[in-house]
């Protein structure tokens, strides 16, 4: 079996984890937390970072820390992970969905402006599958209409937009450190910002909004979550971040080798290797089936499974999610590319532990399935 993802933990992960165990510092009070946060602020180019339990938790914190709530609208792509829509809906915010580009998978920027109303408070951008959103255009729109920006960079560790790191844009940015992301802590996430007030709010929200005043420790003015990260997770994070440059090189090597091996298959669109403002980082190796292919993504994935090749479907668009439709949300939305991406797209193994032989095995299987 070639699994869709296998992480690689070959740096100082074991050494730093042993330090946690040897010293007994395993909770969120341990020193690796601050070290991981500091290392990330330096690497990304931000003032503040708040490590937390996972990327979805980071989105929850981001939405609340920006003061978004009942009656507010936030513009976001329909084609993304549930965490984005969920962080808004559970905080009383109405997501306003925009379609995506079929070739870059990212939000169709030219469709945003028409959806801005007097209730619009923010734009949530999500860089997907390896290519980044055209950030300058988003920043210009946000300025024009006085909107906040949330940047979901969960799939973009190490990617740059022009010469600035993804995760350095907007009022708040977030990362996930799930094992299929470029760097992992098993489970983990982070919120980054440059504003001190948003930083203090985010720290409170992560930690049940306990009072900073020792006398009032258990007296709460607001509700938050226990979204703390453990010292053991942060220890992994510090070790992983030390290797980010090599990780990015390996990911691009995997992507480029697939590009080479798969370019003669007529029925598929390969991921775009380069845009005007970024080089693909191949978070995953994302393929779409051309209209000329009579098979659906589901059928191709099933057939690849028979050759023991792991795959994953693309995201299911927010406007089709039963959970949101049952709430009466998005019933009139018509976002054809988002639906087509789900019908026609899938991704193949691209984890950091993938070998050259495994890439060739995946390519052989794809050639047989799409012959
Ligand atoms: C993975 C991911 C998340 C959520 O991160 P978790 O750590 O799995 O909760 C959010 N947004 C995007 C774009 C992601 O890919």
GROMACS .gro file of C-alpha atoms and ligand atoms in nm:
model
  386
    1UNK     CA    1   0.000   0.000   0.000
    2UNK     CA    2   0.125   0.352  -0.082
    3UNK     CA    3  -0.046   0.564   0.187
    4UNK     CA    4  -0.171   0.910   0.095
    5UNK     CA    5   0.048   1.054   0.371
    6UNK     CA    6   0.328   0.940   0.601
    7UNK     CA    7   0.504   1.204   0.811
    8UNK     CA    8   0.880   1.207   0.862
    9UNK     CA    9   1.018   1.269   1.215
   10UNK     CA   10   1.391   1.236   1.165
   11UNK     CA   11   1.529   1.555   1.323
   12UNK     CA   12   1.542   1.649   1.691
   13UNK     CA   13   1.184   1.534   1.759
   14UNK     CA   14   1.284   1.241   1.982
   15UNK     CA   15   1.548   1.443   2.168
   16UNK     CA   16   1.310   1.728   2.252
   17UNK     CA   17   1.027   1.489   2.345
   18UNK     CA   18   1.264   1.309   2.581
   19UNK     CA   19   1.339   1.646   2.742
   20UNK     CA   20   0.968   1.687   2.816
   21UNK     CA   21   0.953   1.343   2.974
   22UNK     CA   22   1.282   1.373   3.163
   23UNK     CA   23   1.185   1.710   3.312
   24UNK     CA   24   0.819   1.626   3.369
   25UNK     CA   25   0.708   1.931   3.166
   26UNK     CA   26   0.432   1.782   2.956
   27UNK     CA   27   0.146   2.034   2.995
   28UNK     CA   28   0.096   2.365   2.817
   29UNK     CA   29   0.310   2.536   3.082
   30UNK     CA   30   0.635   2.390   2.946
   31UNK     CA   31   0.902   2.604   2.780
   32UNK     CA   32   0.874   2.453   2.431
   33UNK     CA   33   0.543   2.637   2.386
   34UNK     CA   34   0.703   2.982   2.402
   35UNK     CA   35   0.999   2.860   2.199
   36UNK     CA   36   0.773   2.724   1.923
   37UNK     CA   37   0.569   3.045   1.920
   38UNK     CA   38   0.883   3.259   1.906
   39UNK     CA   39   1.041   3.046   1.633
   40UNK     CA   40   0.724   3.076   1.425
   41UNK     CA   41   0.700   3.455   1.463
   42UNK     CA   42   1.060   3.486   1.343
   43UNK     CA   43   1.012   3.240   1.057
   44UNK     CA   44   0.683   3.386   0.934
   45UNK     CA   45   0.761   3.749   1.008
   46UNK     CA   46   0.489   3.832   1.261
   47UNK     CA   47   0.493   3.999   1.601
   48UNK     CA   48   0.287   3.749   1.803
   49UNK     CA   49   0.187   3.382   1.796
   50UNK     CA   50  -0.053   3.175   2.007
   51UNK     CA   51  -0.005   2.798   1.986
   52UNK     CA   52  -0.326   2.600   2.027
   53UNK     CA   53  -0.485   2.256   2.002
   54UNK     CA   54  -0.539   2.237   1.623
   55UNK     CA   55  -0.603   2.445   1.312
   56UNK     CA   56  -0.981   2.442   1.357
   57UNK     CA   57  -0.937   2.578   1.711
   58UNK     CA   58  -0.706   2.845   1.567
   59UNK     CA   59  -0.988   2.955   1.333
   60UNK     CA   60  -1.236   2.969   1.624
   61UNK     CA   61  -0.994   3.187   1.819
   62UNK     CA   62  -0.925   3.410   1.515
   63UNK     CA   63  -1.294   3.478   1.453
   64UNK     CA   64  -1.367   3.564   1.818
   65UNK     CA   65  -1.046   3.761   1.871
   66UNK     CA   66  -1.148   3.989   1.581
   67UNK     CA   67  -1.476   4.051   1.762
   68UNK     CA   68  -1.690   3.897   1.488
   69UNK     CA   69  -2.034   3.778   1.596
   70UNK     CA   70  -2.412   3.795   1.556
   71UNK     CA   71  -2.529   3.980   1.248
   72UNK     CA   72  -2.187   4.003   1.088
   73UNK     CA   73  -2.107   3.861   0.745
   74UNK     CA   74  -1.771   3.721   0.639
   75UNK     CA   75  -1.679   3.639   0.279
   76UNK     CA   76  -1.506   3.306   0.223
   77UNK     CA   77  -1.463   3.040  -0.048
   78UNK     CA   78  -1.721   2.759  -0.063
   79UNK     CA   79  -1.446   2.519  -0.164
   80UNK     CA   80  -1.256   2.460   0.160
   81UNK     CA   81  -1.251   2.253   0.479
   82UNK     CA   82  -1.552   2.258   0.712
   83UNK     CA   83  -1.342   2.426   0.985
   84UNK     CA   84  -1.363   2.760   0.799
   85UNK     CA   85  -1.743   2.764   0.775
   86UNK     CA   86  -1.785   2.614   1.120
   87UNK     CA   87  -1.571   2.877   1.295
   88UNK     CA   88  -1.803   3.147   1.159
   89UNK     CA   89  -2.139   2.973   1.203
   90UNK     CA   90  -2.071   2.859   1.562
   91UNK     CA   91  -1.980   3.218   1.647
   92UNK     CA   92  -2.305   3.352   1.502
   93UNK     CA   93  -2.142   3.493   1.188
   94UNK     CA   94  -2.299   3.438   0.846
   95UNK     CA   95  -2.057   3.306   0.584
   96UNK     CA   96  -2.105   3.458   0.239
   97UNK     CA   97  -1.970   3.207  -0.010
   98UNK     CA   98  -1.773   3.274  -0.326
   99UNK     CA   99  -1.685   3.026  -0.602
  100UNK     CA  100  -1.326   2.914  -0.673
  101UNK     CA  101  -1.104   2.896  -0.979
  102UNK     CA  102  -1.102   2.547  -1.128
  103UNK     CA  103  -0.729   2.554  -1.204
  104UNK     CA  104  -0.578   2.712  -0.889
  105UNK     CA  105  -0.851   2.587  -0.646
  106UNK     CA  106  -0.845   2.932  -0.482
  107UNK     CA  107  -1.122   3.188  -0.431
  108UNK     CA  108  -1.244   3.368  -0.747
  109UNK     CA  109  -1.133   3.714  -0.649
  110UNK     CA  110  -1.335   3.893  -0.917
  111UNK     CA  111  -1.657   3.758  -0.759
  112UNK     CA  112  -1.590   3.900  -0.412
  113UNK     CA  113  -1.678   4.268  -0.451
  114UNK     CA  114  -2.038   4.203  -0.560
  115UNK     CA  115  -2.099   4.013  -0.234
  116UNK     CA  116  -1.988   4.292  -0.002
  117UNK     CA  117  -2.276   4.449   0.196
  118UNK     CA  118  -2.304   4.687   0.490
  119UNK     CA  119  -2.286   4.378   0.716
  120UNK     CA  120  -1.960   4.247   0.571
  121UNK     CA  121  -1.687   4.264   0.834
  122UNK     CA  122  -1.409   4.043   0.699
  123UNK     CA  123  -1.275   3.826   0.419
  124UNK     CA  124  -1.140   3.481   0.505
  125UNK     CA  125  -0.882   3.370   0.250
  126UNK     CA  126  -0.766   3.009   0.229
  127UNK     CA  127  -0.458   2.913   0.028
  128UNK     CA  128  -0.536   2.570  -0.112
  129UNK     CA  129  -0.337   2.262  -0.208
  130UNK     CA  130  -0.009   2.444  -0.274
  131UNK     CA  131  -0.084   2.770  -0.456
  132UNK     CA  132  -0.157   3.097  -0.279
  133UNK     CA  133  -0.437   3.347  -0.318
  134UNK     CA  134  -0.357   3.679  -0.487
  135UNK     CA  135  -0.309   3.855  -0.154
  136UNK     CA  136  -0.247   4.210  -0.284
  137UNK     CA  137  -0.588   4.220  -0.449
  138UNK     CA  138  -0.752   4.101  -0.127
  139UNK     CA  139  -0.566   4.364   0.076
  140UNK     CA  140  -0.678   4.636  -0.167
  141UNK     CA  141  -1.043   4.523  -0.140
  142UNK     CA  142  -1.022   4.508   0.238
  143UNK     CA  143  -0.882   4.861   0.249
  144UNK     CA  144  -1.147   4.995   0.014
  145UNK     CA  145  -1.434   4.855   0.223
  146UNK     CA  146  -1.268   4.865   0.565
  147UNK     CA  147  -1.275   4.488   0.613
  148UNK     CA  148  -1.060   4.261   0.830
  149UNK     CA  149  -0.867   3.971   0.676
  150UNK     CA  150  -0.831   3.622   0.822
  151UNK     CA  151  -0.562   3.426   0.641
  152UNK     CA  152  -0.595   3.048   0.663
  153UNK     CA  153  -0.240   2.931   0.588
  154UNK     CA  154  -0.299   2.580   0.728
  155UNK     CA  155  -0.157   2.422   0.411
  156UNK     CA  156   0.113   2.676   0.340
  157UNK     CA  157   0.408   2.645   0.582
  158UNK     CA  158   0.708   2.769   0.389
  159UNK     CA  159   0.513   2.908   0.092
  160UNK     CA  160   0.566   3.269  -0.009
  161UNK     CA  161   0.341   3.519  -0.181
  162UNK     CA  162   0.587   3.720  -0.392
  163UNK     CA  163   0.869   3.751  -0.134
  164UNK     CA  164   0.661   3.743   0.187
  165UNK     CA  165   0.572   3.431   0.381
  166UNK     CA  166   0.217   3.300   0.374
  167UNK     CA  167   0.080   3.343   0.724
  168UNK     CA  168   0.217   3.697   0.747
  169UNK     CA  169  -0.090   3.861   0.591
  170UNK     CA  170  -0.414   3.995   0.727
  171UNK     CA  171  -0.522   4.089   1.078
  172UNK     CA  172  -0.494   3.728   1.190
  173UNK     CA  173  -0.345   3.422   1.022
  174UNK     CA  174  -0.366   3.057   1.123
  175UNK     CA  175  -0.172   2.735   1.075
  176UNK     CA  176  -0.249   2.369   1.140
  177UNK     CA  177   0.014   2.112   1.238
  178UNK     CA  178  -0.187   1.800   1.157
  179UNK     CA  179   0.039   1.515   1.030
  180UNK     CA  180  -0.040   1.580   0.664
  181UNK     CA  181   0.076   1.944   0.683
  182UNK     CA  182   0.433   2.042   0.594
  183UNK     CA  183   0.527   2.052   0.961
  184UNK     CA  184   0.340   1.856   1.223
  185UNK     CA  185   0.293   1.830   1.598
  186UNK     CA  186   0.051   1.534   1.573
  187UNK     CA  187  -0.238   1.766   1.646
  188UNK     CA  188  -0.177   2.138   1.675
  189UNK     CA  189  -0.245   2.485   1.547
  190UNK     CA  190  -0.137   2.846   1.576
  191UNK     CA  191  -0.285   3.193   1.547
  192UNK     CA  192  -0.049   3.476   1.446
  193UNK     CA  193  -0.100   3.852   1.452
  194UNK     CA  194   0.081   4.186   1.480
  195UNK     CA  195  -0.170   4.360   1.707
  196UNK     CA  196  -0.112   4.334   2.081
  197UNK     CA  197  -0.481   4.356   2.177
  198UNK     CA  198  -0.576   4.073   1.939
  199UNK     CA  199  -0.282   3.877   2.083
  200UNK     CA  200  -0.397   3.920   2.443
  201UNK     CA  201  -0.755   3.830   2.346
  202UNK     CA  202  -0.636   3.519   2.163
  203UNK     CA  203  -0.436   3.399   2.463
  204UNK     CA  204  -0.743   3.441   2.682
  205UNK     CA  205  -0.971   3.258   2.439
  206UNK     CA  206  -0.723   2.968   2.425
  207UNK     CA  207  -0.727   2.936   2.802
  208UNK     CA  208  -1.096   2.948   2.904
  209UNK     CA  209  -1.074   3.326   2.951
  210UNK     CA  210  -0.927   3.282   3.298
  211UNK     CA  211  -0.859   3.619   3.455
  212UNK     CA  212  -0.499   3.744   3.454
  213UNK     CA  213  -0.566   3.887   3.798
  214UNK     CA  214  -0.461   3.618   4.053
  215UNK     CA  215  -0.740   3.721   4.294
  216UNK     CA  216  -1.003   3.669   4.027
  217UNK     CA  217  -0.855   3.355   3.870
  218UNK     CA  218  -1.185   3.165   3.853
  219UNK     CA  219  -1.409   3.464   3.789
  220UNK     CA  220  -1.496   3.484   3.419
  221UNK     CA  221  -1.607   3.789   3.224
  222UNK     CA  222  -1.615   3.594   2.897
  223UNK     CA  223  -1.627   3.238   2.763
  224UNK     CA  224  -1.338   3.083   2.573
  225UNK     CA  225  -1.218   2.727   2.522
  226UNK     CA  226  -0.950   2.497   2.653
  227UNK     CA  227  -0.761   2.498   2.324
  228UNK     CA  228  -0.415   2.475   2.479
  229UNK     CA  229  -0.125   2.292   2.310
  230UNK     CA  230   0.090   2.056   2.519
  231UNK     CA  231   0.464   2.100   2.567
  232UNK     CA  232   0.512   1.764   2.394
  233UNK     CA  233   0.339   1.888   2.080
  234UNK     CA  234   0.541   2.210   2.086
  235UNK     CA  235   0.862   2.006   2.128
  236UNK     CA  236   0.778   1.830   1.800
  237UNK     CA  237   0.697   2.166   1.643
  238UNK     CA  238   1.034   2.318   1.735
  239UNK     CA  239   1.215   2.017   1.588
  240UNK     CA  240   1.001   2.020   1.274
  241UNK     CA  241   1.045   2.391   1.211
  242UNK     CA  242   1.424   2.342   1.220
  243UNK     CA  243   1.377   2.129   0.906
  244UNK     CA  244   1.130   2.346   0.714
  245UNK     CA  245   1.370   2.438   0.433
  246UNK     CA  246   1.449   2.076   0.352
  247UNK     CA  247   1.081   1.987   0.384
  248UNK     CA  248   0.982   2.245   0.124
  249UNK     CA  249   1.256   2.120  -0.111
  250UNK     CA  250   1.135   1.760  -0.070
  251UNK     CA  251   0.770   1.854  -0.128
  252UNK     CA  252   0.860   2.042  -0.446
  253UNK     CA  253   1.074   1.751  -0.560
  254UNK     CA  254   0.779   1.513  -0.515
  255UNK     CA  255   0.552   1.750  -0.710
  256UNK     CA  256   0.799   1.802  -0.991
  257UNK     CA  257   0.870   1.432  -1.027
  258UNK     CA  258   0.496   1.361  -1.057
  259UNK     CA  259   0.470   1.642  -1.315
  260UNK     CA  260   0.736   1.469  -1.520
  261UNK     CA  261   0.588   1.119  -1.492
  262UNK     CA  262   0.223   1.212  -1.546
  263UNK     CA  263   0.247   1.474  -1.822
  264UNK     CA  264   0.154   1.227  -2.097
  265UNK     CA  265  -0.184   1.131  -1.947
  266UNK     CA  266  -0.439   1.313  -2.165
  267UNK     CA  267  -0.735   1.281  -1.933
  268UNK     CA  268  -0.601   1.478  -1.638
  269UNK     CA  269  -0.509   1.834  -1.548
  270UNK     CA  270  -0.188   1.842  -1.347
  271UNK     CA  271  -0.152   2.108  -1.077
  272UNK     CA  272  -0.019   2.443  -1.199
  273UNK     CA  273   0.351   2.452  -1.114
  274UNK     CA  274   0.386   2.830  -1.103
  275UNK     CA  275   0.174   3.144  -1.098
  276UNK     CA  276   0.262   3.512  -1.126
  277UNK     CA  277   0.326   3.530  -0.750
  278UNK     CA  278   0.420   3.181  -0.625
  279UNK     CA  279   0.577   2.849  -0.706
  280UNK     CA  280   0.361   2.548  -0.614
  281UNK     CA  281   0.459   2.401  -0.278
  282UNK     CA  282   0.251   2.084  -0.345
  283UNK     CA  283   0.088   2.055  -0.004
  284UNK     CA  284  -0.086   1.769  -0.179
  285UNK     CA  285  -0.054   1.661  -0.539
  286UNK     CA  286  -0.397   1.762  -0.663
  287UNK     CA  287  -0.534   1.626  -0.993
  288UNK     CA  288  -0.857   1.707  -1.176
  289UNK     CA  289  -1.014   1.495  -1.449
  290UNK     CA  290  -1.073   1.670  -1.780
  291UNK     CA  291  -1.425   1.673  -1.930
  292UNK     CA  292  -1.299   1.422  -2.189
  293UNK     CA  293  -1.253   1.161  -1.915
  294UNK     CA  294  -1.570   0.954  -1.878
  295UNK     CA  295  -1.478   0.836  -1.528
  296UNK     CA  296  -1.559   1.035  -1.216
  297UNK     CA  297  -1.301   1.112  -0.948
  298UNK     CA  298  -1.474   0.858  -0.724
  299UNK     CA  299  -1.434   0.582  -0.983
  300UNK     CA  300  -1.069   0.665  -1.047
  301UNK     CA  301  -0.997   0.664  -0.673
  302UNK     CA  302  -1.165   0.325  -0.636
  303UNK     CA  303  -0.960   0.180  -0.919
  304UNK     CA  304  -0.639   0.324  -0.777
  305UNK     CA  305  -0.734   0.157  -0.450
  306UNK     CA  306  -0.726  -0.180  -0.628
  307UNK     CA  307  -0.362  -0.106  -0.712
  308UNK     CA  308  -0.309  -0.022  -0.343
  309UNK     CA  309  -0.265   0.350  -0.401
  310UNK     CA  310  -0.407   0.576  -0.130
  311UNK     CA  311  -0.607   0.880  -0.245
  312UNK     CA  312  -0.836   1.146  -0.096
  313UNK     CA  313  -1.131   1.326  -0.251
  314UNK     CA  314  -1.133   1.705  -0.276
  315UNK     CA  315  -1.331   1.914  -0.028
  316UNK     CA  316  -1.710   1.906  -0.043
  317UNK     CA  317  -1.827   2.265  -0.094
  318UNK     CA  318  -1.978   2.452   0.202
  319UNK     CA  319  -2.297   2.541   0.014
  320UNK     CA  320  -2.380   2.170  -0.030
  321UNK     CA  321  -2.306   2.067   0.329
  322UNK     CA  322  -2.620   1.906   0.476
  323UNK     CA  323  -2.540   2.049   0.820
  324UNK     CA  324  -2.554   2.405   0.685
  325UNK     CA  325  -2.848   2.343   0.452
  326UNK     CA  326  -3.047   2.213   0.752
  327UNK     CA  327  -2.985   2.550   0.916
  328UNK     CA  328  -3.132   2.717   0.608
  329UNK     CA  329  -2.792   2.838   0.490
  330UNK     CA  330  -2.669   2.859   0.130
  331UNK     CA  331  -2.987   2.712  -0.023
  332UNK     CA  332  -2.978   2.950  -0.320
  333UNK     CA  333  -2.602   2.943  -0.380
  334UNK     CA  334  -2.492   2.840  -0.727
  335UNK     CA  335  -2.114   2.792  -0.730
  336UNK     CA  336  -2.041   2.557  -1.021
  337UNK     CA  337  -1.661   2.536  -0.999
  338UNK     CA  338  -1.673   2.439  -0.632
  339UNK     CA  339  -1.911   2.155  -0.716
  340UNK     CA  340  -1.710   2.047  -1.017
  341UNK     CA  341  -1.387   2.040  -0.813
  342UNK     CA  342  -1.549   1.793  -0.577
  343UNK     CA  343  -1.681   1.578  -0.868
  344UNK     CA  344  -1.359   1.583  -1.071
  345UNK     CA  345  -1.075   1.624  -0.823
  346UNK     CA  346  -0.869   1.400  -0.597
  347UNK     CA  347  -0.516   1.384  -0.463
  348UNK     CA  348  -0.251   1.115  -0.463
  349UNK     CA  349   0.024   1.021  -0.212
  350UNK     CA  350   0.265   1.307  -0.137
  351UNK     CA  351   0.375   1.260   0.226
  352UNK     CA  352   0.730   1.346   0.322
  353UNK     CA  353   0.829   0.981   0.370
  354UNK     CA  354   0.734   0.898   0.008
  355UNK     CA  355   1.014   0.731  -0.191
  356UNK     CA  356   1.106   0.766  -0.560
  357UNK     CA  357   0.995   0.405  -0.615
  358UNK     CA  358   0.656   0.475  -0.457
  359UNK     CA  359   0.605   0.781  -0.679
  360UNK     CA  360   0.677   0.560  -0.981
  361UNK     CA  361   0.434   0.298  -0.849
  362UNK     CA  362   0.161   0.562  -0.820
  363UNK     CA  363   0.237   0.688  -1.171
  364UNK     CA  364   0.221   0.334  -1.316
  365UNK     CA  365  -0.117   0.276  -1.153
  366UNK     CA  366  -0.255   0.608  -1.281
  367UNK     CA  367  -0.138   0.525  -1.632
  368UNK     CA  368  -0.320   0.189  -1.615
  369UNK     CA  369  -0.642   0.338  -1.473
  370UNK     CA  370  -0.650   0.623  -1.726
  371UNK     CA  371  -0.511   0.437  -2.029
  372LIG     C1  372  -0.605   2.122   0.796
  372LIG     C2  373  -0.677   2.248   0.773
  372LIG     C3  374  -0.747   2.315   0.875
  372LIG     C4  375  -0.778   2.255   1.008
  372LIG     O1  376  -0.671   2.211   1.079
  372LIG     P1  377  -0.687   2.094   1.190
  372LIG     O2  378  -0.559   2.102   1.262
  372LIG     O3  379  -0.706   1.966   1.116
  372LIG     O4  380  -0.804   2.129   1.275
  372LIG     C5  381  -0.801   2.439   0.846
  372LIG     N1  382  -0.791   2.494   0.724
  372LIG     C6  383  -0.730   2.430   0.623
  372LIG     C7  384  -0.722   2.496   0.490
  372LIG     C8  385  -0.673   2.304   0.643
  372LIG     O5  386  -0.614   2.241   0.541
   0.00000   0.00000   0.00000
